[in-house]
Structures are given as structure tokens and as C-alpha cells.
Amino acid sequence: MVKISSYSLVLMAACASSASAFVQHKGASPSFYSALHQSSTTADTATAETTEAPATTSGSTLTLSMASPKREKILREPALWEYNFGLQDHQIPLPHGLVERVSAPEKYEITEEQIQTLERDGVVHIKGVFDAEWVDYLRKATGEQVKEPHFWAFAGTASKLYDYIQRNVWQTNKAFANFYYHSAMGHVLAQCGRTDEIRVSTDLLMVNPNKGFKWHQDNQNGPITWEDGIRFWITMDETPAEYGAPVYLKGSHNNDCVDEQAVFVDIDMNGLEEYKDKIAEFRTMPGDMLIWHPKTIHKVDGPSDGIWTTYRRVLGGTVAKGGTKYCDKTGSGGVLSDLGRHGLEDGDKLQSPFFPIVYPRFDNNEAENRDEGKVGRSPKDIVGKIGGLAGKASGDKFFSFFKVLGSR
């Protein structure tokens, strides 16, 4: 048996293809995703183990066959040959009669109290931002994506972080790009950041986080600083009552003791005393948004056995406020969310099709660049940026990323 390290998987996935050489391939097995685009409360599809138990009736002893469910994952890991390369467009119509690349993005007003909650606590839960039509749209897009897994999901999925996880899914899947261009997401985040412009810095499509993640902060925010970024989650499913609810330490974005390169956080460390007991737990529902500061410490606990028998689908990521400058993170773990050949240099204004504007309105030229396959990862930059980790002390801190996994 050949064992490949997680770091090797990243390099393998990174170097295998480029946006300019995309070729569409379809080969996924239908059984891989079942009815992923349907309800989040899919029943346990487990096989039954039969046991026998005695029962007494009218003085007689009967043997009854009792079926106890065996927990099985609702998704299986795709085989290597099932991964796809290239741009993917599953022709999913936008809701509300919106016209692709024509209609202005929708708006959704939030309150000053909600904005102040984010600023004070470092996190805010905004319920019901997206209605049933938008939730159905995202579920369908996710279902098609998992049915035809993209190669850029290989490293994360193979590492068992999630049942399926893909960074910068908007670059390869048109449905998610259209969601950013036309939904109210940008308007909500602009209000939260008190800014007149929102650009997508990086995003993640996440399905079922296995055993979850221990206490951590987010440092995969793209090439921007802490203060220029806003983290977001858009949930497509009801959070199970027993596990899966995100938990945050209120106010912890104000801490000055956790190293900016760290991912895993020991909440008993010196300097976090005032935050570690200020717990905020959110049981999100379909269409909700969770929004937080990138430094806010948080965790998600999955099922103890790592088996999700229902779906927990989330579209999340980091956006950049207006006026953000490009921050070159080459040589640090943060570079993994900035692997495109965009030509920006440290200190440049963050203005590029690689970081598309979504509020106040998408840019047609940026959208065309995406549609033509000009926006994506570059093997040359990948090798240079990731390779820079090898000889740096920050490489040790980068590997703390793998500590966020729950114990196995």
C-alpha cells in the first residue's frame, strides 16, 4: 500500500491541470450523490442488521425479528476516475425570474442591531436571507457538483476533511458564480462591513464535515488582511439537534495572543481567559447566513463516528471590503487560497476577475473572463507559492491546519 501525505495530495491536485487547459469530462457514478439536491432530512439509508428477541403473548414465547439500523454515510468518496476537469455548467435556471448576467443582484435589508452584534461579538446569525427557491437552487447546484466531482476537490475530499469540499467552486461551476452575481449575498455582506463594495476573495463548497473541526481561526481568507475580510456561511439544510451546530467564542476576534498563522487554537492558552466561556451556538436552518470576523475562534462538532446520515451542505468563504489591497502570502499557509496567476503584486488594489465584484453589481468583463476559462489556478504559481513553504518556519504553522480535524 502506498501512503500519500496530505501535503503531497495538495501538490498533486495543484499541479495536475490549469484553467487554460480545461477539458470537460463526465464520468461520475449516479450512486455517488443519490438525491443530493433534494431535502436535507433524507432518511437513514442504512442496511438493517437482524437480531432476535423473545416476546411473550398468551403464555407463548415468540421469536421476533428486530431490525436495527447500521449507520452508513449518505455520500461515498468518489473514485479517482470519477473526477472532472474544466468548466461546468449544469444549466440551472435562476429563481425569481432573474436573467443570467442581465438582472441586477437582489437586496436584503438587515438591521443596525445585527451589524453591531457582528462588530461586538465577532459573529452574527441572520435568519431566512434566502427563500425556498434560492435554497432549492443551491441544493441543485451542489447535487450536480457532487455528482460530477471536480478535480480541485480531490485533495480536500481525499484527506477526509469533508465528504465533499471544493475551494473556489465559483471559478469552475457557473451556477455558484451566478449565485454571487444575482443573489442578495453581496448586499447583506456590504451592510455588515459598512462598505460600498464587496468582492469574493475565496469560497468553499462544503458537504458534511465528518467528525468536525476543533477550536480554530480561519486563515484561508485569500490574499487580504484580517480586517479587510468578512467570513460567511450560507446553509442549505437544517442543523441536526445532536451535532453540527457551529460554536463561537464571542468577542474573540479582539484577542491579541493567537498567532495569525495558527489554525488550531488552545482556548485555555494565556490571553483567552475573557473569551473562552462566552459561548454562542447557532443551529442554522436552510437559507440562513452566519457571518463572522476571520479571527473569531470557533468549532463544529460532527457525529462521534464521523458518519453523516443526512446532508449538511454549506456554501461559505471570505469576501473583501471596498478599498482592500492585495496581500501576498507566499511562504505562508494562507497562500492556499490564492493560487491563481492574476498578476497582482503586494499592495496593489484588489481589482481582478480572480476576485470578482458582486456588490453593488457584478462586472460583465470579469464574468466573461470566468466563462472563457481565463480565471483559475496556475500550475506555475502553485509550484512557486506552495513550494515556498518547504524551507520556511511558517511551514510548521501551516501544518497546524491538519490539527483542526477531530480525533480519529
Tab-separated table of N, CA and C in Angstrom, residues 10-142:
chain	number	residue	atom	x	y	z
A	10	VAL	N	-2.114	17.814	-1.788
A	10	VAL	CA	-2.301	19.199	-2.222
A	10	VAL	C	-1.468	19.483	-3.457
A	11	LEU	N	-0.205	19.044	-3.429
A	11	LEU	CA	0.662	19.288	-4.573
A	11	LEU	C	0.178	18.561	-5.811
A	12	MET	N	-0.286	17.299	-5.625
A	12	MET	CA	-0.793	16.527	-6.758
A	12	MET	C	-1.988	17.226	-7.386
A	13	ALA	N	-2.917	17.650	-6.519
A	13	ALA	CA	-4.115	18.307	-7.031
A	13	ALA	C	-3.776	19.628	-7.678
A	14	ALA	N	-2.813	20.317	-7.095
A	14	ALA	CA	-2.479	21.640	-7.585
A	14	ALA	C	-1.832	21.606	-8.952
A	15	CYS	N	-1.005	20.601	-9.194
A	15	CYS	CA	-0.180	20.603	-10.399
A	15	CYS	C	-0.806	19.863	-11.569
A	16	ALA	N	-1.963	19.249	-11.394
A	16	ALA	CA	-2.484	18.348	-12.406
A	16	ALA	C	-3.084	19.051	-13.606
A	17	SER	N	-3.561	20.283	-13.442
A	17	SER	CA	-4.271	20.917	-14.544
A	17	SER	C	-4.222	22.420	-14.414
A	18	SER	N	-4.546	23.135	-15.464
A	18	SER	CA	-4.643	24.596	-15.413
A	18	SER	C	-5.934	25.018	-16.075
A	19	ALA	N	-6.374	26.241	-15.750
A	19	ALA	CA	-7.643	26.734	-16.296
A	19	ALA	C	-7.598	26.824	-17.807
A	20	SER	N	-6.424	27.101	-18.366
A	20	SER	CA	-6.328	27.277	-19.806
A	20	SER	C	-6.339	25.962	-20.565
A	21	ALA	N	-6.273	24.845	-19.826
A	21	ALA	CA	-6.249	23.543	-20.499
A	21	ALA	C	-7.414	22.683	-20.062
A	22	PHE	N	-8.528	23.317	-19.662
A	22	PHE	CA	-9.688	22.576	-19.188
A	22	PHE	C	-10.350	21.794	-20.316
A	23	VAL	N	-10.680	20.549	-20.029
A	23	VAL	CA	-11.447	19.724	-20.950
A	23	VAL	C	-12.552	19.071	-20.150
A	24	GLN	N	-13.777	19.251	-20.575
A	24	GLN	CA	-14.897	18.707	-19.819
A	24	GLN	C	-14.929	17.195	-19.930
A	25	HIS	N	-15.157	16.531	-18.794
A	25	HIS	CA	-15.251	15.076	-18.770
A	25	HIS	C	-16.346	14.693	-17.800
A	26	LYS	N	-17.192	13.796	-18.176
A	26	LYS	CA	-18.271	13.344	-17.305
A	26	LYS	C	-18.131	11.844	-17.111
A	27	GLY	N	-18.052	11.434	-15.838
A	27	GLY	CA	-17.925	10.014	-15.625
A	27	GLY	C	-18.355	9.569	-14.256
A	28	ALA	N	-19.050	10.416	-13.505
A	28	ALA	CA	-19.406	10.091	-12.132
A	28	ALA	C	-20.529	9.080	-12.084
A	29	SER	N	-20.439	8.233	-11.096
A	29	SER	CA	-21.487	7.242	-10.891
A	29	SER	C	-22.699	7.896	-10.249
A	30	PRO	N	-23.926	7.633	-10.758
A	30	PRO	CA	-25.124	8.244	-10.177
A	30	PRO	C	-25.298	7.897	-8.710
A	31	SER	N	-24.787	6.735	-8.279
A	31	SER	CA	-24.973	6.347	-6.893
A	31	SER	C	-24.169	7.203	-5.941
A	32	PHE	N	-23.211	7.972	-6.484
A	32	PHE	CA	-22.348	8.781	-5.636
A	32	PHE	C	-23.130	9.824	-4.866
A	33	TYR	N	-24.092	10.453	-5.509
A	33	TYR	CA	-24.736	11.580	-4.842
A	33	TYR	C	-26.194	11.342	-4.511
A	34	SER	N	-26.737	10.187	-4.888
A	34	SER	CA	-28.138	9.858	-4.614
A	34	SER	C	-29.019	11.015	-5.063
A	35	ALA	N	-29.796	11.569	-4.101
A	35	ALA	CA	-30.671	12.703	-4.431
A	35	ALA	C	-30.184	13.922	-3.673
A	36	LEU	N	-28.923	14.243	-3.869
A	36	LEU	CA	-28.289	15.282	-3.070
A	36	LEU	C	-28.978	16.622	-3.166
A	37	HIS	N	-29.638	16.878	-4.309
A	37	HIS	CA	-30.273	18.177	-4.470
A	37	HIS	C	-31.644	18.230	-3.824
A	38	GLN	N	-32.046	17.151	-3.156
A	38	GLN	CA	-33.363	17.115	-2.551
A	38	GLN	C	-33.290	17.494	-1.083
A	39	SER	N	-34.281	17.084	-0.312
A	39	SER	CA	-34.421	17.510	1.074
A	39	SER	C	-33.219	17.175	1.924
A	40	SER	N	-32.964	18.028	2.921
A	40	SER	CA	-31.848	17.803	3.832
A	40	SER	C	-32.162	16.716	4.847
A	41	THR	N	-33.406	16.332	4.980
A	41	THR	CA	-33.793	15.381	6.015
A	41	THR	C	-33.982	13.992	5.453
A	42	THR	N	-33.141	13.625	4.486
A	42	THR	CA	-33.200	12.297	3.910
A	42	THR	C	-33.048	11.257	4.998
A	43	ALA	N	-33.887	10.247	4.952
A	43	ALA	CA	-33.864	9.217	5.985
A	43	ALA	C	-32.576	8.426	5.927
A	44	ASP	N	-32.219	7.814	7.053
A	44	ASP	CA	-31.042	6.973	7.126
A	44	ASP	C	-31.181	5.853	6.111
A	45	THR	N	-30.237	5.768	5.187
A	45	THR	CA	-30.308	4.775	4.126
A	45	THR	C	-29.571	3.500	4.501
A	46	ALA	N	-29.424	3.283	5.793
A	46	ALA	CA	-28.602	2.180	6.269
A	46	ALA	C	-29.220	0.834	5.976
A	47	THR	N	-28.348	-0.153	5.888
A	47	THR	CA	-28.802	-1.527	5.813
A	47	THR	C	-29.199	-1.957	7.204
A	48	ALA	N	-30.011	-2.981	7.309
A	48	ALA	CA	-30.503	-3.419	8.606
A	48	ALA	C	-29.775	-4.667	9.071
A	49	GLU	N	-29.423	-4.683	10.344
A	49	GLU	CA	-28.869	-5.872	10.962
A	49	GLU	C	-29.994	-6.538	11.730
A	50	THR	N	-30.183	-7.826	11.523
A	50	THR	CA	-31.296	-8.532	12.134
A	50	THR	C	-30.859	-9.193	13.427
A	51	THR	N	-31.613	-8.942	14.495
A	51	THR	CA	-31.382	-9.606	15.774
A	51	THR	C	-32.667	-10.265	16.194
A	52	GLU	N	-32.553	-11.202	17.071
A	52	GLU	CA	-33.747	-11.900	17.541
A	52	GLU	C	-33.937	-11.640	19.013
A	53	ALA	N	-35.210	-11.401	19.388
A	53	ALA	CA	-35.535	-11.145	20.787
A	53	ALA	C	-36.795	-11.905	21.149
A	54	PRO	N	-36.835	-12.491	22.326
A	54	PRO	CA	-38.030	-13.237	22.732
A	54	PRO	C	-39.148	-12.295	23.135
A	55	ALA	N	-40.379	-12.681	22.840
A	55	ALA	CA	-41.551	-11.928	23.273
A	55	ALA	C	-42.604	-12.915	23.722
A	56	THR	N	-43.370	-12.535	24.730
A	56	THR	CA	-44.372	-13.444	25.278
A	56	THR	C	-45.757	-12.907	25.003
A	57	THR	N	-46.659	-13.781	24.529
A	57	THR	CA	-48.056	-13.405	24.323
A	57	THR	C	-48.912	-14.627	24.546
A	58	SER	N	-49.931	-14.472	25.373
A	58	SER	CA	-50.863	-15.557	25.703
A	58	SER	C	-50.113	-16.789	26.183
A	59	GLY	N	-49.056	-16.558	26.983
A	59	GLY	CA	-48.346	-17.671	27.564
A	59	GLY	C	-47.363	-18.328	26.627
A	60	SER	N	-47.282	-17.876	25.398
A	60	SER	CA	-46.374	-18.492	24.438
A	60	SER	C	-45.167	-17.589	24.219
A	61	THR	N	-44.064	-18.191	23.869
A	61	THR	CA	-42.867	-17.432	23.544
A	61	THR	C	-42.703	-17.392	22.042
A	62	LEU	N	-42.649	-16.170	21.478
A	62	LEU	CA	-42.489	-15.985	20.053
A	62	LEU	C	-41.104	-15.406	19.783
A	63	THR	N	-40.574	-15.717	18.628
A	63	THR	CA	-39.306	-15.130	18.211
A	63	THR	C	-39.591	-14.035	17.195
A	64	LEU	N	-39.205	-12.805	17.549
A	64	LEU	CA	-39.440	-11.670	16.682
A	64	LEU	C	-38.144	-11.252	16.005
A	65	SER	N	-38.266	-10.806	14.794
A	65	SER	CA	-37.103	-10.309	14.054
A	65	SER	C	-37.044	-8.800	14.210
A	66	MET	N	-36.009	-8.315	14.878
A	66	MET	CA	-35.861	-6.888	15.162
A	66	MET	C	-34.804	-6.298	14.243
A	67	ALA	N	-35.164	-5.236	13.526
A	67	ALA	CA	-34.222	-4.593	12.613
A	67	ALA	C	-33.618	-3.363	13.280
A	68	SER	N	-32.302	-3.359	13.452
A	68	SER	CA	-31.622	-2.187	13.991
A	68	SER	C	-30.756	-1.586	12.896
A	69	PRO	N	-30.866	-0.289	12.673
A	69	PRO	CA	-30.153	0.316	11.549
A	69	PRO	C	-28.648	0.362	11.763
A	70	LYS	N	-27.927	0.110	10.719
A	70	LYS	CA	-26.481	0.273	10.712
A	70	LYS	C	-26.183	1.613	10.041
A	71	ARG	N	-25.490	2.483	10.750
A	71	ARG	CA	-25.227	3.821	10.230
A	71	ARG	C	-24.256	3.755	9.056
A	72	GLU	N	-24.652	4.373	7.959
A	72	GLU	CA	-23.804	4.427	6.778
A	72	GLU	C	-23.777	5.853	6.243
A	73	LYS	N	-22.645	6.250	5.702
A	73	LYS	CA	-22.524	7.579	5.112
A	73	LYS	C	-23.521	7.762	3.982
A	74	ILE	N	-24.083	8.967	3.904
A	74	ILE	CA	-25.016	9.263	2.827
A	74	ILE	C	-24.266	9.529	1.519
A	75	LEU	N	-22.972	9.839	1.646
A	75	LEU	CA	-22.120	10.026	0.475
A	75	LEU	C	-20.895	9.146	0.601
A	76	ARG	N	-20.418	8.648	-0.506
A	76	ARG	CA	-19.160	7.915	-0.506
A	76	ARG	C	-18.102	8.759	-1.212
A	77	GLU	N	-16.854	8.457	-0.941
A	77	GLU	CA	-15.763	9.162	-1.589
A	77	GLU	C	-15.682	8.753	-3.057
A	78	PRO	N	-15.583	9.700	-3.978
A	78	PRO	CA	-15.502	9.346	-5.398
A	78	PRO	C	-14.187	8.652	-5.731
A	79	ALA	N	-14.241	7.781	-6.714
A	79	ALA	CA	-13.027	7.152	-7.218
A	79	ALA	C	-12.245	8.164	-8.049
A	80	LEU	N	-10.950	7.918	-8.203
A	80	LEU	CA	-10.094	8.862	-8.900
A	80	LEU	C	-10.598	9.144	-10.313
A	81	TRP	N	-11.097	8.113	-10.997
A	81	TRP	CA	-11.536	8.296	-12.383
A	81	TRP	C	-12.869	9.030	-12.508
A	82	GLU	N	-13.525	9.290	-11.383
A	82	GLU	CA	-14.803	9.995	-11.429
A	82	GLU	C	-14.647	11.512	-11.398
A	83	TYR	N	-13.437	12.001	-11.138
A	83	TYR	CA	-13.226	13.441	-11.090
A	83	TYR	C	-13.236	14.040	-12.491
A	84	ASN	N	-13.701	15.283	-12.554
A	84	ASN	CA	-13.826	16.014	-13.805
A	84	ASN	C	-12.864	17.193	-13.843
A	85	PHE	N	-12.499	17.586	-15.049
A	85	PHE	CA	-11.688	18.779	-15.257
A	85	PHE	C	-12.513	19.793	-16.056
A	86	GLY	N	-12.228	21.046	-15.872
A	86	GLY	CA	-12.816	22.049	-16.750
A	86	GLY	C	-13.956	22.821	-16.140
A	87	LEU	N	-14.526	23.685	-16.960
A	87	LEU	CA	-15.674	24.486	-16.557
A	87	LEU	C	-16.924	23.629	-16.591
A	88	GLN	N	-17.785	23.839	-15.616
A	88	GLN	CA	-19.009	23.053	-15.503
A	88	GLN	C	-20.218	23.987	-15.493
A	89	ASP	N	-21.181	23.685	-16.337
A	89	ASP	CA	-22.410	24.478	-16.421
A	89	ASP	C	-23.576	23.510	-16.554
A	90	HIS	N	-24.349	23.389	-15.479
A	90	HIS	CA	-25.452	22.438	-15.453
A	90	HIS	C	-26.788	23.071	-15.818
A	91	GLN	N	-26.737	24.288	-16.354
A	91	GLN	CA	-27.929	24.951	-16.896
A	91	GLN	C	-29.059	25.050	-15.861
A	92	ILE	N	-28.720	25.450	-14.663
A	92	ILE	CA	-29.734	25.581	-13.607
A	92	ILE	C	-30.336	26.978	-13.667
A	93	PRO	N	-31.645	27.092	-13.898
A	93	PRO	CA	-32.268	28.419	-14.009
A	93	PRO	C	-32.214	29.180	-12.690
A	94	LEU	N	-31.999	30.476	-12.777
A	94	LEU	CA	-32.045	31.319	-11.593
A	94	LEU	C	-33.480	31.458	-11.099
A	95	PRO	N	-33.682	31.608	-9.796
A	95	PRO	CA	-35.039	31.791	-9.271
A	95	PRO	C	-35.568	33.202	-9.514
A	96	HIS	N	-36.833	33.396	-9.194
A	96	HIS	CA	-37.474	34.719	-9.188
A	96	HIS	C	-37.486	35.396	-10.557
A	97	GLY	N	-37.348	34.615	-11.618
A	97	GLY	CA	-37.366	35.192	-12.955
A	97	GLY	C	-36.123	35.991	-13.301
A	98	LEU	N	-35.066	35.862	-12.520
A	98	LEU	CA	-33.817	36.585	-12.786
A	98	LEU	C	-33.197	36.092	-14.094
A	99	VAL	N	-32.624	37.009	-14.832
A	99	VAL	CA	-31.996	36.680	-16.114
A	99	VAL	C	-30.488	36.677	-15.929
A	100	GLU	N	-29.877	35.566	-16.265
A	100	GLU	CA	-28.438	35.389	-16.091
A	100	GLU	C	-27.637	36.491	-16.768
A	101	ARG	N	-26.756	37.123	-16.001
A	101	ARG	CA	-25.832	38.167	-16.456
A	101	ARG	C	-26.533	39.424	-16.966
A	102	VAL	N	-27.831	39.555	-16.654
A	102	VAL	CA	-28.586	40.744	-17.041
A	102	VAL	C	-29.192	41.408	-15.807
A	103	SER	N	-29.925	40.617	-15.019
A	103	SER	CA	-30.625	41.167	-13.853
A	103	SER	C	-29.648	41.673	-12.798
A	104	ALA	N	-30.012	42.768	-12.172
A	104	ALA	CA	-29.229	43.297	-11.061
A	104	ALA	C	-29.340	42.349	-9.867
A	105	PRO	N	-28.351	42.343	-8.984
A	105	PRO	CA	-28.443	41.479	-7.800
A	105	PRO	C	-29.576	41.910	-6.889
A	106	GLU	N	-30.154	40.943	-6.214
A	106	GLU	CA	-31.230	41.229	-5.269
A	106	GLU	C	-30.674	41.902	-4.015
A	107	LYS	N	-31.590	42.457	-3.221
A	107	LYS	CA	-31.196	43.106	-1.974
A	107	LYS	C	-31.950	42.499	-0.799
A	108	TYR	N	-31.332	42.600	0.377
A	108	TYR	CA	-31.955	42.128	1.608
A	108	TYR	C	-31.472	43.028	2.740
A	109	GLU	N	-32.389	43.759	3.322
A	109	GLU	CA	-32.036	44.721	4.357
A	109	GLU	C	-31.857	44.029	5.712
A	110	ILE	N	-30.754	44.352	6.380
A	110	ILE	CA	-30.565	43.881	7.743
A	110	ILE	C	-30.626	45.093	8.675
A	111	THR	N	-30.581	44.832	9.970
A	111	THR	CA	-30.777	45.910	10.938
A	111	THR	C	-29.440	46.425	11.484
A	112	GLU	N	-29.475	47.611	12.021
A	112	GLU	CA	-28.292	48.166	12.669
A	112	GLU	C	-27.895	47.308	13.866
A	113	GLU	N	-28.877	46.755	14.542
A	113	GLU	CA	-28.582	45.882	15.688
A	113	GLU	C	-27.776	44.660	15.251
A	114	GLN	N	-28.133	44.084	14.102
A	114	GLN	CA	-27.394	42.922	13.612
A	114	GLN	C	-25.950	43.294	13.256
A	115	ILE	N	-25.771	44.459	12.665
A	115	ILE	CA	-24.419	44.914	12.325
A	115	ILE	C	-23.596	45.123	13.593
A	116	GLN	N	-24.198	45.727	14.602
A	116	GLN	CA	-23.495	45.966	15.855
A	116	GLN	C	-23.180	44.663	16.583
A	117	THR	N	-24.062	43.683	16.456
A	117	THR	CA	-23.796	42.364	17.042
A	117	THR	C	-22.534	41.755	16.437
A	118	LEU	N	-22.400	41.848	15.113
A	118	LEU	CA	-21.198	41.351	14.442
A	118	LEU	C	-19.960	42.084	14.937
A	119	GLU	N	-20.058	43.390	15.043
A	119	GLU	CA	-18.899	44.175	15.465
A	119	GLU	C	-18.512	43.885	16.921
A	120	ARG	N	-19.505	43.642	17.765
A	120	ARG	CA	-19.244	43.395	19.190
A	120	ARG	C	-18.808	41.948	19.451
A	121	ASP	N	-19.580	40.995	18.926
A	121	ASP	CA	-19.359	39.581	19.235
A	121	ASP	C	-18.431	38.882	18.240
A	122	GLY	N	-18.243	39.501	17.084
A	122	GLY	CA	-17.427	38.852	16.061
A	122	GLY	C	-18.186	37.839	15.256
A	123	VAL	N	-19.503	37.718	15.460
A	123	VAL	CA	-20.329	36.770	14.716
A	123	VAL	C	-21.783	37.200	14.822
A	124	VAL	N	-22.540	36.969	13.756
A	124	VAL	CA	-23.980	37.233	13.773
A	124	VAL	C	-24.691	36.194	12.917
A	125	HIS	N	-25.854	35.772	13.386
A	125	HIS	CA	-26.703	34.809	12.683
A	125	HIS	C	-27.889	35.572	12.092
A	126	ILE	N	-27.977	35.588	10.777
A	126	ILE	CA	-29.091	36.269	10.114
A	126	ILE	C	-29.982	35.209	9.485
A	127	LYS	N	-31.191	35.114	9.990
A	127	LYS	CA	-32.092	34.038	9.589
A	127	LYS	C	-32.882	34.393	8.331
A	128	GLY	N	-33.103	33.375	7.504
A	128	GLY	CA	-34.027	33.491	6.394
A	128	GLY	C	-33.651	34.479	5.312
A	129	VAL	N	-32.365	34.652	5.059
A	129	VAL	CA	-31.953	35.575	3.996
A	129	VAL	C	-32.412	35.075	2.638
A	130	PHE	N	-32.327	33.758	2.441
A	130	PHE	CA	-32.667	33.172	1.144
A	130	PHE	C	-33.913	32.301	1.275
A	131	ASP	N	-34.870	32.521	0.371
A	131	ASP	CA	-36.133	31.796	0.445
A	131	ASP	C	-35.994	30.383	-0.131
A	132	ALA	N	-37.119	29.664	-0.174
A	132	ALA	CA	-37.105	28.266	-0.603
A	132	ALA	C	-36.591	28.104	-2.034
A	133	GLU	N	-36.862	29.080	-2.902
A	133	GLU	CA	-36.396	28.973	-4.290
A	133	GLU	C	-34.883	29.054	-4.378
A	134	TRP	N	-34.288	29.958	-3.612
A	134	TRP	CA	-32.831	30.058	-3.609
A	134	TRP	C	-32.193	28.827	-2.976
A	135	VAL	N	-32.797	28.323	-1.907
A	135	VAL	CA	-32.266	27.111	-1.270
A	135	VAL	C	-32.310	25.941	-2.249
A	136	ASP	N	-33.435	25.810	-2.963
A	136	ASP	CA	-33.543	24.745	-3.954
A	136	ASP	C	-32.493	24.900	-5.052
A	137	TYR	N	-32.232	26.137	-5.467
A	137	TYR	CA	-31.216	26.407	-6.486
A	137	TYR	C	-29.844	25.932	-6.005
A	138	LEU	N	-29.492	26.288	-4.778
A	138	LEU	CA	-28.191	25.897	-4.246
A	138	LEU	C	-28.084	24.389	-4.053
A	139	ARG	N	-29.179	23.775	-3.624
A	139	ARG	CA	-29.156	22.314	-3.467
A	139	ARG	C	-28.952	21.618	-4.811
A	140	LYS	N	-29.632	22.117	-5.829
A	140	LYS	CA	-29.460	21.523	-7.155
A	140	LYS	C	-28.027	21.701	-7.660
A	141	ALA	N	-27.495	22.905	-7.467
A	141	ALA	CA	-26.117	23.173	-7.904
A	141	ALA	C	-25.132	22.269	-7.164
A	142	THR	N	-25.350	22.104	-5.863
A	142	THR	CA	-24.477	21.237	-5.071
A	142	THR	C	-24.626	19.785	-5.493
